Amino acid sequence: MLRAIVIGYGNPSRQDDGVGHYVADKIDQLYNNQIDVLICHQLGIELVETIKDYDVVIFVDAHAGERSTNLEITMLESIYSTSAFTHFVKPNSLIALTENLYRKKPKAFLVSINGYNFDFGTEFSPETQKWADIAVKEILKLIDQS
Amino acid sequence: MAKKIAIEPVTRIEGHARITINLGDDGKVENAYFHVDQFRGFEKFSEGRMYYEMIQITPRICGICPVSHHLAAAKACDAIIGVTIPRTATLLRELMHMGQMIQSHSMHFFHLAGPDLLFSFDADPAIRNVAGIIKVNPDLALKAVKLRKFGQEVIQHLGTKKVHPVFAVPGGVNSALSEEKRDIIYSQIDEIASYILKGISLAKHWVEDNMDIIKNFAVFPSGYMGLVKDGALELYDGQVRLVDKDGNLLEQFDGSDYLKYIGEHVEDWSYLKFPFYRKMGYPEGVYRVGPLARLNVAERISTPMANEEFKKFKEIGNGKPVEGTLWYHYARLIEDLYAIERLKEILDDPDILSTDIRADSLQLGSQGVGCLEAPRGTLFHHYQVDEGGRLTKVNLIIASGHNNWSMSKSVYEVAKKYVDGNNLTEGMLNRVEAAIRAHDPCLSCSTHALGQMPIAIEIYDSNGKLLNKIMRG
């Protein structure tokens, strides 16, 4: 049986930045026994130990800036990119490290939802809320198709 | 009309940083600065909230050392309600803190510092990273992952979550440790200690082969600050000790008195303030914190294996403080060893499974200070509250803030020594970054804001013209 995990990350105290948590939590509530869920503030290198045991890994995050789309679903390539100081590891770097360390390469996606407001607080902006709920459905489709 | 302050961009990692290097007419470095370009937000944001919310709010400053904020906030809240928490609660908080130290110190050494040490500062950046370590030494990389995972699991066993635990409360902690969880953690201690010893061995080999670099890499005098308990290294409790550049005792005080001793200087080129020892003024009173400083202020370590390494560390300075910035790496691993030994001591304590974990209080004081040693250095949380318990003022002095002067000084020293504007190489700039990296800064903590941390290195000629700019993700 195919094993899937949804990893929602971001800062839930910075409004739309917490959308990854919301989506992952929603999936956990709806599909508690079928899909594993992990919620974290940021991605750390130790996650390779978790990822290696899955066939499909879906990262969920907010995106910001000049993108035009409210919901982006990207298939992740296994590419490691270095970092000067940060403890944060990018999703495709995690996949690359998992592949190099354990010889396992799960199918991986990044689902990102546009964030409009990153102020201090826990409420989403209406557009982000709307697309977060759509993202839940899209993630389920992704897992089904995999 | 309400004012709104926008902070952009914001995601979740360690702030924005920038290094500028100014060259003279001859292409040599004239000066260099380490800037932090983020805005302070958490202190203002917290005003008006209830004091006890800080235990859950402040960990969200940081995804790396949330436990430090969680526990410092809890200590400040204990002070506000005027309680001494039960012994078991102290042990459990310290246990969580040791998990945090192990995950943070181990990750820094193996993930961030390790590539420089294994491959040299001049190695191809395409291989000078964790992926490169996996290629040449997969066993070491696996150990690094397991160390980090172990520390995170200790936090999770106690706080249900790895990153933003829900555990400490005003007056203690909210759940006792089960025998089953204690045994799970305990069963891994020997293995984890062996991994840390492997890291120490690796660091020592590197030291033997690179003493010339270490002796010339950002070596400068400063004061040092850290917690001690009966003169020994202390990470959770104890008194703040401040020593001068020769190791002479300047002050030893309770963390709640920090305002009497510590001032914060402001420079117009950085949002990050520059703390200093008030009696000496700025910049004469600048000091360093973190592993190097903690070992410089301590007389001993209370656990046996770490104390043996500590004695070797002390020999480096011949009785004086160890000044070389690259010694931070060795000091960090010695603390890592202390943390796993201390963790074992705590789990062996007969009180550890007690359910006496919370002290009640109906008091509400006007303020409280929480102080402990975060992985990167001394952390102060200071809250003032009104009669209803709402926060009227919040002051956070964060480890990477204490080290602000030291990071800037290190950048200058290393740039002056290694950077040649006429013949710029990636290895030169990597050395400048490594000077910062040795401090393991967490800039989202020190500016209390969140943001991407592309580090930009900008090099200007004597006319102020930008010659080169390198971005690092």
PDB file of C-alpha atoms in Angstrom, chain B residues 121-350:
ATOM      1  CA  PHE B 121      37.485  26.837   3.268  1.00  0.00           C
ATOM      2  CA  ASP B 122      38.720  26.837  -0.318  1.00  0.00           C
ATOM      3  CA  ALA B 123      36.978  23.668  -1.467  1.00  0.00           C
ATOM      4  CA  ASP B 124      34.502  23.811  -4.327  1.00  0.00           C
ATOM      5  CA  PRO B 125      31.232  25.101  -2.817  1.00  0.00           C
ATOM      6  CA  ALA B 126      29.426  22.472  -4.889  1.00  0.00           C
ATOM      7  CA  ILE B 127      30.840  19.808  -2.566  1.00  0.00           C
ATOM      8  CA  ARG B 128      31.417  21.917   0.564  1.00  0.00           C
ATOM      9  CA  ASN B 129      28.034  21.092   2.078  1.00  0.00           C
ATOM     10  CA  VAL B 130      26.055  18.290   3.691  1.00  0.00           C
ATOM     11  CA  ALA B 131      25.510  16.556   0.361  1.00  0.00           C
ATOM     12  CA  GLY B 132      29.297  16.520  -0.011  1.00  0.00           C
ATOM     13  CA  ILE B 133      29.679  14.997   3.441  1.00  0.00           C
ATOM     14  CA  ILE B 134      27.201  12.277   2.498  1.00  0.00           C
ATOM     15  CA  LYS B 135      29.315  11.424  -0.528  1.00  0.00           C
ATOM     16  CA  VAL B 136      32.618  11.156   1.308  1.00  0.00           C
ATOM     17  CA  ASN B 137      31.419  10.055   4.735  1.00  0.00           C
ATOM     18  CA  PRO B 138      27.813   8.805   4.734  1.00  0.00           C
ATOM     19  CA  ASP B 139      28.243   7.244   8.160  1.00  0.00           C
ATOM     20  CA  LEU B 140      29.083  10.629   9.648  1.00  0.00           C
ATOM     21  CA  ALA B 141      26.096  12.218   7.934  1.00  0.00           C
ATOM     22  CA  LEU B 142      23.803   9.549   9.347  1.00  0.00           C
ATOM     23  CA  LYS B 143      25.154  10.197  12.826  1.00  0.00           C
ATOM     24  CA  ALA B 144      24.433  13.898  12.367  1.00  0.00           C
ATOM     25  CA  VAL B 145      20.841  13.198  11.392  1.00  0.00           C
ATOM     26  CA  LYS B 146      20.369  10.852  14.337  1.00  0.00           C
ATOM     27  CA  LEU B 147      21.791  13.367  16.800  1.00  0.00           C
ATOM     28  CA  ARG B 148      19.393  16.012  15.638  1.00  0.00           C
ATOM     29  CA  LYS B 149      16.522  13.553  15.656  1.00  0.00           C
ATOM     30  CA  PHE B 150      17.330  12.406  19.190  1.00  0.00           C
ATOM     31  CA  GLY B 151      17.299  15.960  20.544  1.00  0.00           C
ATOM     32  CA  GLN B 152      14.018  16.663  18.795  1.00  0.00           C
ATOM     33  CA  GLU B 153      12.484  13.479  20.167  1.00  0.00           C
ATOM     34  CA  VAL B 154      13.432  14.389  23.732  1.00  0.00           C
ATOM     35  CA  ILE B 155      11.572  17.654  23.209  1.00  0.00           C
ATOM     36  CA  GLN B 156       8.625  15.838  21.683  1.00  0.00           C
ATOM     37  CA  HIS B 157       8.410  13.234  24.459  1.00  0.00           C
ATOM     38  CA  LEU B 158       8.006  16.057  26.956  1.00  0.00           C
ATOM     39  CA  GLY B 159       6.167  18.687  24.989  1.00  0.00           C
ATOM     40  CA  THR B 160       4.172  16.628  22.465  1.00  0.00           C
ATOM     41  CA  LYS B 161       5.580  18.746  19.624  1.00  0.00           C
ATOM     42  CA  LYS B 162       9.152  18.940  18.348  1.00  0.00           C
ATOM     43  CA  VAL B 163       9.185  22.545  17.339  1.00  0.00           C
ATOM     44  CA  HIS B 164       6.820  24.544  19.513  1.00  0.00           C
ATOM     45  CA  PRO B 165       6.353  22.440  22.597  1.00  0.00           C
ATOM     46  CA  VAL B 166       3.453  22.828  24.984  1.00  0.00           C
ATOM     47  CA  PHE B 167       5.034  21.904  28.265  1.00  0.00           C
ATOM     48  CA  ALA B 168       6.185  24.609  30.659  1.00  0.00           C
ATOM     49  CA  VAL B 169       3.512  26.619  32.457  1.00  0.00           C
ATOM     50  CA  PRO B 170       3.772  29.307  35.119  1.00  0.00           C
ATOM     51  CA  GLY B 171       4.746  27.393  38.260  1.00  0.00           C
ATOM     52  CA  GLY B 172       6.137  24.278  36.598  1.00  0.00           C
ATOM     53  CA  VAL B 173       5.221  21.944  33.755  1.00  0.00           C
ATOM     54  CA  ASN B 174       1.914  20.493  32.637  1.00  0.00           C
ATOM     55  CA  SER B 175       2.768  16.798  32.454  1.00  0.00           C
ATOM     56  CA  ALA B 176       4.955  14.346  34.304  1.00  0.00           C
ATOM     57  CA  LEU B 177       7.414  12.029  32.570  1.00  0.00           C
ATOM     58  CA  SER B 178       6.211   8.471  32.167  1.00  0.00           C
ATOM     59  CA  GLU B 179       8.472   5.546  32.915  1.00  0.00           C
ATOM     60  CA  GLU B 180       8.043   4.355  29.355  1.00  0.00           C
ATOM     61  CA  LYS B 181       9.219   7.653  27.859  1.00  0.00           C
ATOM     62  CA  ARG B 182      12.112   7.851  30.276  1.00  0.00           C
ATOM     63  CA  ASP B 183      13.235   4.389  29.216  1.00  0.00           C
ATOM     64  CA  ILE B 184      12.948   5.220  25.513  1.00  0.00           C
ATOM     65  CA  ILE B 185      15.174   8.258  25.927  1.00  0.00           C
ATOM     66  CA  TYR B 186      17.535   6.448  28.257  1.00  0.00           C
ATOM     67  CA  SER B 187      18.082   3.542  25.879  1.00  0.00           C
ATOM     68  CA  GLN B 188      19.662   5.848  23.292  1.00  0.00           C
ATOM     69  CA  ILE B 189      22.083   7.743  25.516  1.00  0.00           C
ATOM     70  CA  ASP B 190      25.195   5.631  24.974  1.00  0.00           C
ATOM     71  CA  GLU B 191      24.782   5.644  21.223  1.00  0.00           C
ATOM     72  CA  ILE B 192      24.228   9.408  21.128  1.00  0.00           C
ATOM     73  CA  ALA B 193      27.228  10.042  23.395  1.00  0.00           C
ATOM     74  CA  SER B 194      29.387   7.962  21.047  1.00  0.00           C
ATOM     75  CA  TYR B 195      28.315  10.117  18.106  1.00  0.00           C
ATOM     76  CA  ILE B 196      29.221  13.294  19.959  1.00  0.00           C
ATOM     77  CA  LEU B 197      32.593  11.827  20.874  1.00  0.00           C
ATOM     78  CA  LYS B 198      33.093  11.081  17.186  1.00  0.00           C
ATOM     79  CA  GLY B 199      32.418  14.753  16.457  1.00  0.00           C
ATOM     80  CA  ILE B 200      34.938  15.807  19.093  1.00  0.00           C
ATOM     81  CA  SER B 201      37.510  13.472  17.611  1.00  0.00           C
ATOM     82  CA  LEU B 202      36.866  14.929  14.171  1.00  0.00           C
ATOM     83  CA  ALA B 203      37.190  18.482  15.478  1.00  0.00           C
ATOM     84  CA  LYS B 204      40.448  17.677  17.226  1.00  0.00           C
ATOM     85  CA  HIS B 205      41.967  16.191  14.094  1.00  0.00           C
ATOM     86  CA  TRP B 206      40.977  19.315  12.243  1.00  0.00           C
ATOM     87  CA  VAL B 207      42.560  21.459  14.949  1.00  0.00           C
ATOM     88  CA  GLU B 208      45.821  19.495  14.739  1.00  0.00           C
ATOM     89  CA  ASP B 209      45.974  19.991  10.996  1.00  0.00           C
ATOM     90  CA  ASN B 210      44.888  23.621  10.954  1.00  0.00           C
ATOM     91  CA  MET B 211      46.420  25.291  13.976  1.00  0.00           C
ATOM     92  CA  ASP B 212      47.914  27.999  11.798  1.00  0.00           C
ATOM     93  CA  ILE B 213      44.454  29.017  10.547  1.00  0.00           C
ATOM     94  CA  ILE B 214      42.923  28.873  14.018  1.00  0.00           C
ATOM     95  CA  LYS B 215      45.644  31.101  15.485  1.00  0.00           C
ATOM     96  CA  ASN B 216      45.061  33.741  12.834  1.00  0.00           C
ATOM     97  CA  PHE B 217      41.318  33.597  12.312  1.00  0.00           C
ATOM     98  CA  ALA B 218      39.435  36.358  14.138  1.00  0.00           C
ATOM     99  CA  VAL B 219      41.466  36.193  17.338  1.00  0.00           C
ATOM    100  CA  PHE B 220      40.754  39.209  19.518  1.00  0.00           C
ATOM    101  CA  PRO B 221      40.204  40.109  23.163  1.00  0.00           C
ATOM    102  CA  SER B 222      36.763  40.765  24.644  1.00  0.00           C
ATOM    103  CA  GLY B 223      34.766  40.190  27.781  1.00  0.00           C
ATOM    104  CA  TYR B 224      32.791  36.958  28.169  1.00  0.00           C
ATOM    105  CA  MET B 225      29.433  36.198  29.747  1.00  0.00           C
ATOM    106  CA  GLY B 226      27.644  33.001  30.739  1.00  0.00           C
ATOM    107  CA  LEU B 227      25.756  31.254  33.515  1.00  0.00           C
ATOM    108  CA  VAL B 228      27.592  29.341  36.228  1.00  0.00           C
ATOM    109  CA  LYS B 229      26.444  27.312  39.213  1.00  0.00           C
ATOM    110  CA  ASP B 230      29.069  26.918  41.943  1.00  0.00           C
ATOM    111  CA  GLY B 231      31.606  27.928  39.328  1.00  0.00           C
ATOM    112  CA  ALA B 232      30.623  25.142  36.940  1.00  0.00           C
ATOM    113  CA  LEU B 233      29.158  25.458  33.448  1.00  0.00           C
ATOM    114  CA  GLU B 234      25.382  25.883  33.739  1.00  0.00           C
ATOM    115  CA  LEU B 235      22.795  26.058  30.981  1.00  0.00           C
ATOM    116  CA  TYR B 236      19.411  26.263  32.706  1.00  0.00           C
ATOM    117  CA  ASP B 237      19.868  28.084  36.005  1.00  0.00           C
ATOM    118  CA  GLY B 238      22.577  29.695  38.102  1.00  0.00           C
ATOM    119  CA  GLN B 239      24.087  33.161  38.112  1.00  0.00           C
ATOM    120  CA  VAL B 240      25.337  35.306  35.283  1.00  0.00           C
ATOM    121  CA  ARG B 241      29.099  35.680  35.354  1.00  0.00           C
ATOM    122  CA  LEU B 242      30.917  38.359  33.399  1.00  0.00           C
ATOM    123  CA  VAL B 243      34.709  38.274  33.055  1.00  0.00           C
ATOM    124  CA  ASP B 244      37.129  40.645  31.337  1.00  0.00           C
ATOM    125  CA  LYS B 245      39.526  39.900  28.489  1.00  0.00           C
ATOM    126  CA  ASP B 246      42.036  38.403  30.927  1.00  0.00           C
ATOM    127  CA  GLY B 247      39.457  36.248  32.640  1.00  0.00           C
ATOM    128  CA  ASN B 248      39.169  38.430  35.756  1.00  0.00           C
ATOM    129  CA  LEU B 249      35.751  38.459  37.379  1.00  0.00           C
ATOM    130  CA  LEU B 250      33.857  41.663  36.633  1.00  0.00           C
ATOM    131  CA  GLU B 251      30.452  40.743  37.993  1.00  0.00           C
ATOM    132  CA  GLN B 252      28.389  37.808  39.100  1.00  0.00           C
ATOM    133  CA  PHE B 253      24.703  38.514  39.433  1.00  0.00           C
ATOM    134  CA  ASP B 254      21.221  37.108  39.381  1.00  0.00           C
ATOM    135  CA  GLY B 255      19.652  37.297  35.922  1.00  0.00           C
ATOM    136  CA  SER B 256      16.821  39.430  37.265  1.00  0.00           C
ATOM    137  CA  ASP B 257      19.350  42.249  37.851  1.00  0.00           C
ATOM    138  CA  TYR B 258      20.567  42.313  34.243  1.00  0.00           C
ATOM    139  CA  LEU B 259      19.542  45.939  33.661  1.00  0.00           C
ATOM    140  CA  LYS B 260      22.039  47.108  36.283  1.00  0.00           C
ATOM    141  CA  TYR B 261      24.878  45.564  34.316  1.00  0.00           C
ATOM    142  CA  ILE B 262      23.929  45.392  30.664  1.00  0.00           C
ATOM    143  CA  GLY B 263      23.256  48.301  28.331  1.00  0.00           C
ATOM    144  CA  GLU B 264      22.365  48.188  24.635  1.00  0.00           C
ATOM    145  CA  HIS B 265      24.140  50.430  22.146  1.00  0.00           C
ATOM    146  CA  VAL B 266      22.503  51.313  18.825  1.00  0.00           C
ATOM    147  CA  GLU B 267      24.306  51.742  15.505  1.00  0.00           C
ATOM    148  CA  ASP B 268      22.505  53.293  12.541  1.00  0.00           C
ATOM    149  CA  TRP B 269      23.646  50.522  10.192  1.00  0.00           C
ATOM    150  CA  SER B 270      22.001  47.584  11.978  1.00  0.00           C
ATOM    151  CA  TYR B 271      18.642  46.832  13.571  1.00  0.00           C
ATOM    152  CA  LEU B 272      20.443  44.531  15.967  1.00  0.00           C
ATOM    153  CA  LYS B 273      21.568  46.325  19.125  1.00  0.00           C
ATOM    154  CA  PHE B 274      25.037  45.991  20.646  1.00  0.00           C
ATOM    155  CA  PRO B 275      24.891  44.958  24.322  1.00  0.00           C
ATOM    156  CA  PHE B 276      27.761  45.974  26.596  1.00  0.00           C
ATOM    157  CA  TYR B 277      28.792  45.980  30.248  1.00  0.00           C
ATOM    158  CA  ARG B 278      27.483  49.264  31.622  1.00  0.00           C
ATOM    159  CA  LYS B 279      30.340  50.062  33.966  1.00  0.00           C
ATOM    160  CA  MET B 280      32.866  49.950  31.132  1.00  0.00           C
ATOM    161  CA  GLY B 281      30.670  51.608  28.498  1.00  0.00           C
ATOM    162  CA  TYR B 282      30.609  50.936  24.750  1.00  0.00           C
ATOM    163  CA  PRO B 283      32.716  49.646  23.077  1.00  0.00           C
ATOM    164  CA  GLU B 284      35.129  48.979  25.972  1.00  0.00           C
ATOM    165  CA  GLY B 285      32.510  46.831  27.715  1.00  0.00           C
ATOM    166  CA  VAL B 286      31.655  44.510  24.821  1.00  0.00           C
ATOM    167  CA  TYR B 287      31.606  40.817  25.548  1.00  0.00           C
ATOM    168  CA  ARG B 288      30.935  37.499  23.859  1.00  0.00           C
ATOM    169  CA  VAL B 289      28.411  34.800  24.756  1.00  0.00           C
ATOM    170  CA  GLY B 290      27.753  31.243  23.620  1.00  0.00           C
ATOM    171  CA  PRO B 291      29.858  28.090  23.945  1.00  0.00           C
ATOM    172  CA  LEU B 292      33.258  29.810  23.788  1.00  0.00           C
ATOM    173  CA  ALA B 293      32.228  32.406  26.379  1.00  0.00           C
ATOM    174  CA  ARG B 294      30.557  29.878  28.654  1.00  0.00           C
ATOM    175  CA  LEU B 295      33.685  27.749  28.814  1.00  0.00           C
ATOM    176  CA  ASN B 296      35.777  30.874  29.333  1.00  0.00           C
ATOM    177  CA  VAL B 297      33.745  31.952  32.366  1.00  0.00           C
ATOM    178  CA  ALA B 298      33.383  28.478  33.905  1.00  0.00           C
ATOM    179  CA  GLU B 299      35.921  26.892  36.237  1.00  0.00           C
ATOM    180  CA  ARG B 300      34.810  23.328  35.583  1.00  0.00           C
ATOM    181  CA  ILE B 301      32.083  21.156  34.121  1.00  0.00           C
ATOM    182  CA  SER B 302      30.067  19.015  36.485  1.00  0.00           C
ATOM    183  CA  THR B 303      29.990  15.878  34.307  1.00  0.00           C
ATOM    184  CA  PRO B 304      33.090  13.683  33.947  1.00  0.00           C
ATOM    185  CA  MET B 305      33.676  13.225  30.212  1.00  0.00           C
ATOM    186  CA  ALA B 306      32.888  16.839  29.354  1.00  0.00           C
ATOM    187  CA  ASN B 307      35.105  17.997  32.201  1.00  0.00           C
ATOM    188  CA  GLU B 308      38.049  16.044  30.777  1.00  0.00           C
ATOM    189  CA  GLU B 309      37.584  17.865  27.454  1.00  0.00           C
ATOM    190  CA  PHE B 310      37.108  21.122  29.334  1.00  0.00           C
ATOM    191  CA  LYS B 311      40.545  20.745  30.934  1.00  0.00           C
ATOM    192  CA  LYS B 312      42.055  20.399  27.463  1.00  0.00           C
ATOM    193  CA  PHE B 313      40.120  23.443  26.321  1.00  0.00           C
ATOM    194  CA  LYS B 314      41.457  25.471  29.226  1.00  0.00           C
ATOM    195  CA  GLU B 315      45.045  24.530  28.293  1.00  0.00           C
ATOM    196  CA  ILE B 316      44.574  26.359  24.994  1.00  0.00           C
ATOM    197  CA  GLY B 317      44.384  29.697  26.768  1.00  0.00           C
ATOM    198  CA  ASN B 318      47.141  28.984  29.320  1.00  0.00           C
ATOM    199  CA  GLY B 319      44.923  30.222  32.103  1.00  0.00           C
ATOM    200  CA  LYS B 320      43.512  33.127  30.076  1.00  0.00           C
ATOM    201  CA  PRO B 321      40.294  33.144  28.030  1.00  0.00           C
ATOM    202  CA  VAL B 322      40.457  31.373  24.671  1.00  0.00           C
ATOM    203  CA  GLU B 323      40.103  34.147  22.089  1.00  0.00           C
ATOM    204  CA  GLY B 324      40.103  32.441  18.684  1.00  0.00           C
ATOM    205  CA  THR B 325      36.681  32.479  17.053  1.00  0.00           C
ATOM    206  CA  LEU B 326      37.123  29.029  15.509  1.00  0.00           C
ATOM    207  CA  TRP B 327      37.392  27.544  19.004  1.00  0.00           C
ATOM    208  CA  TYR B 328      33.636  28.072  19.232  1.00  0.00           C
ATOM    209  CA  HIS B 329      33.295  24.780  17.347  1.00  0.00           C
ATOM    210  CA  TYR B 330      35.296  22.779  19.882  1.00  0.00           C
ATOM    211  CA  ALA B 331      33.533  24.492  22.794  1.00  0.00           C
ATOM    212  CA  ARG B 332      30.149  23.699  21.237  1.00  0.00           C
ATOM    213  CA  LEU B 333      30.952  19.995  21.058  1.00  0.00           C
ATOM    214  CA  ILE B 334      32.185  19.947  24.655  1.00  0.00           C
ATOM    215  CA  GLU B 335      28.824  21.408  25.649  1.00  0.00           C
ATOM    216  CA  ASP B 336      27.103  18.824  23.478  1.00  0.00           C
ATOM    217  CA  LEU B 337      28.885  16.133  25.488  1.00  0.00           C
ATOM    218  CA  TYR B 338      27.901  17.860  28.725  1.00  0.00           C
ATOM    219  CA  ALA B 339      24.285  17.959  27.566  1.00  0.00           C
ATOM    220  CA  ILE B 340      24.049  14.197  26.973  1.00  0.00           C
ATOM    221  CA  GLU B 341      25.814  13.463  30.263  1.00  0.00           C
ATOM    222  CA  ARG B 342      23.564  15.889  32.135  1.00  0.00           C
ATOM    223  CA  LEU B 343      20.529  14.385  30.421  1.00  0.00           C
ATOM    224  CA  LYS B 344      21.556  10.988  31.789  1.00  0.00           C
ATOM    225  CA  GLU B 345      22.010  12.417  35.278  1.00  0.00           C
ATOM    226  CA  ILE B 346      18.535  13.924  35.146  1.00  0.00           C
ATOM    227  CA  LEU B 347      16.949  10.642  34.027  1.00  0.00           C
ATOM    228  CA  ASP B 348      18.793   8.832  36.814  1.00  0.00           C
ATOM    229  CA  ASP B 349      17.406  11.226  39.405  1.00  0.00           C
ATOM    230  CA  PRO B 350      14.910   9.464  41.705  1.00  0.00           C
TER     231      PRO B 350
END
